[in-house]
Amino acid sequence: MESEENKLFAQAAHPINWYEVAKLIHENAHALHDMPQGMVTYNDGAKSITRPTPNRSVFLLAAFALENLIKAFLIYENPSYIEGGKLSNQLLNSHNLSKLQKKCKKIPSPKRTRHVFETLEVGVNSWARYPCATAVYRETEERTVTPEFWKCYNNVFELYSKKLEQLLSKKWRGPYGELTSVQFR
């Protein structure tokens, strides 16, 4: 028999809570992206690079939003990932978004959407989070959130959100046998 603490932990780690955090981060990425933006230009004498000042933050928030959305799917598919009063190592210490995405069985259009995850993970593991790459062999060139990429990211977030809402609206059996369902309005 599992402890009450572990059951409460599992309730807090329910896929709906991961989804709510993903939506909140996504909304913050939108707010930042849609704000009037300044520009910063870096010139080293040989080349000049100009980019919007919130570019890194928007990129990082988009990556974290999709990461939490993917982890909601993983928990939905693998309730054991939230039992025992802790998160499974399958969920922790990884921002390898395409690898996390490949672990999911219920996500829509995995091959068609993988490029968005691959693009985001390059930044989240280096220049979007830190002022430089974490090592000389990692990509150091900051990518810009182009209108085309922003549209692709939003399409993936919406597609995955609809599928997750559909799944969560049905009965879901948690790690301790409890049945839950979520109503969306």
XYZ file of C-alpha atoms in Angstrom:
185
model
C 0.000 0.000 0.000
C 1.383 3.358 -0.960
C 1.569 6.209 1.508
C -0.860 9.102 1.434
C 2.090 11.410 0.699
C 2.938 9.441 -2.440
C -0.680 9.546 -3.596
C -0.808 13.315 -3.072
C 2.444 13.662 -4.994
C 0.970 11.637 -7.869
C -2.103 13.900 -7.887
C 0.154 16.957 -8.121
C 2.049 15.301 -11.006
C -1.157 14.406 -12.909
C -0.809 15.072 -16.666
C -3.334 17.933 -16.432
C -0.933 19.833 -14.174
C 1.935 19.391 -16.644
C -0.409 20.606 -19.359
C -1.438 23.673 -17.348
C 2.215 24.604 -16.788
C 2.911 24.072 -20.503
C 0.027 26.393 -21.414
C 1.194 29.038 -18.938
C 4.737 28.978 -20.334
C 3.326 29.039 -23.875
C 1.214 32.106 -23.030
C 4.297 33.822 -21.592
C 6.255 33.052 -24.761
C 3.429 34.675 -26.725
C 3.334 37.744 -24.489
C 7.069 38.245 -24.871
C 7.043 37.521 -28.601
C 4.197 39.974 -29.231
C 5.685 42.853 -27.194
C 7.305 45.804 -28.942
C 10.859 44.620 -29.373
C 14.176 46.346 -29.285
C 17.083 45.144 -31.364
C 20.643 44.360 -30.419
C 23.508 44.400 -32.903
C 26.810 42.675 -32.290
C 29.747 43.620 -34.493
C 33.148 41.959 -34.193
C 34.742 43.860 -37.069
C 34.264 40.993 -39.519
C 30.530 40.461 -39.296
C 27.483 42.096 -37.805
C 24.518 40.240 -36.273
C 21.229 41.947 -35.407
C 18.406 40.215 -33.562
C 15.352 41.077 -31.450
C 16.296 41.422 -27.779
C 13.746 38.869 -26.440
C 14.736 36.224 -29.024
C 16.571 33.914 -26.587
C 13.821 34.116 -23.989
C 11.064 33.376 -26.495
C 13.065 30.421 -27.819
C 13.662 29.067 -24.300
C 10.040 29.504 -23.213
C 8.801 27.762 -26.366
C 11.153 24.845 -25.673
C 10.034 24.539 -22.046
C 6.355 24.747 -23.045
C 6.715 21.840 -25.475
C 8.878 19.917 -23.012
C 6.139 20.082 -20.370
C 3.506 19.165 -22.945
C 5.517 16.096 -24.006
C 6.022 15.104 -20.363
C 2.239 15.266 -19.865
C 1.906 12.693 -22.669
C 4.665 10.542 -21.165
C 2.956 10.499 -17.759
C -0.399 9.779 -19.387
C 1.154 6.783 -21.155
C 3.327 5.722 -18.181
C 1.618 6.480 -14.841
C 4.457 4.674 -13.063
C 6.645 7.710 -13.891
C 4.983 9.554 -10.982
C 4.726 6.839 -8.338
C 6.839 6.344 -5.249
C 6.805 10.008 -4.267
C 9.190 11.165 -6.990
C 9.434 11.776 -10.700
C 11.007 9.051 -12.805
C 14.448 9.626 -14.260
C 12.683 9.259 -17.631
C 11.284 12.757 -16.983
C 14.204 14.443 -15.273
C 17.447 15.981 -16.451
C 16.634 15.861 -20.117
C 15.940 18.721 -22.450
C 16.498 16.460 -25.438
C 13.092 17.260 -26.862
C 13.237 15.021 -29.923
C 14.284 12.058 -27.753
C 11.403 12.726 -25.349
C 9.033 13.064 -28.291
C 10.160 9.711 -29.727
C 9.226 8.005 -26.426
C 5.570 9.065 -26.806
C 3.153 6.713 -28.511
C 0.004 8.845 -28.512
C 1.254 12.126 -29.949
C -0.095 13.189 -33.337
C 2.146 13.411 -36.406
C 5.469 12.643 -34.690
C 7.596 12.643 -37.849
C 5.937 15.729 -39.319
C 6.500 17.747 -36.119
C 9.948 16.471 -35.095
C 11.814 19.347 -36.798
C 10.296 21.820 -34.314
C 11.611 19.787 -31.374
C 15.036 19.381 -32.971
C 15.284 23.123 -33.609
C 14.305 24.025 -30.048
C 16.573 21.504 -28.349
C 19.647 22.986 -30.021
C 19.006 26.280 -28.268
C 17.726 24.960 -24.951
C 20.922 22.989 -24.445
C 23.225 25.909 -25.227
C 22.807 29.517 -26.397
C 19.137 30.079 -25.429
C 19.867 29.252 -21.799
C 23.454 30.418 -21.435
C 25.396 33.289 -23.019
C 27.363 30.711 -25.014
C 27.291 27.043 -25.924
C 28.157 24.597 -23.134
C 31.148 23.294 -25.085
C 33.156 24.227 -28.156
C 31.648 21.345 -30.169
C 28.056 22.513 -29.536
C 26.236 24.892 -31.840
C 26.962 28.455 -30.788
C 25.136 30.410 -33.461
C 21.956 31.889 -32.018
C 18.937 31.135 -34.163
C 16.224 33.718 -34.676
C 12.575 32.968 -34.008
C 11.427 33.652 -37.547
C 7.744 34.139 -38.418
C 7.843 30.759 -40.197
C 9.296 28.941 -37.185
C 6.902 30.729 -34.792
C 3.971 29.516 -36.914
C 5.313 25.936 -36.922
C 5.848 26.003 -33.148
C 2.305 27.286 -32.542
C 0.816 24.680 -34.882
C 2.601 21.894 -32.991
C 1.526 23.267 -29.610
C -2.098 23.476 -30.761
C -2.062 20.019 -32.375
C -0.579 18.375 -29.279
C -2.875 20.316 -26.941
C -5.989 19.121 -28.766
C -4.837 15.509 -28.635
C -3.917 15.706 -24.940
C -7.275 17.295 -24.084
C -9.003 14.509 -25.983
C -7.066 11.883 -24.005
C -7.557 13.572 -20.628
C -11.312 13.877 -21.259
C -11.491 10.085 -21.162
C -10.871 8.093 -18.031
C -7.218 7.878 -17.005
C -5.912 5.393 -14.450
C -3.189 6.882 -12.279
C -0.298 4.991 -10.697
C -2.373 3.885 -7.697
C -5.413 2.758 -9.662
C -7.440 5.951 -9.275
C -9.615 6.873 -12.252
C -9.792 10.514 -13.282
C -11.126 12.493 -16.200
C -10.904 16.184 -17.033
C -13.570 18.439 -18.512
C -12.421 21.234 -20.799
C -14.636 24.239 -21.595
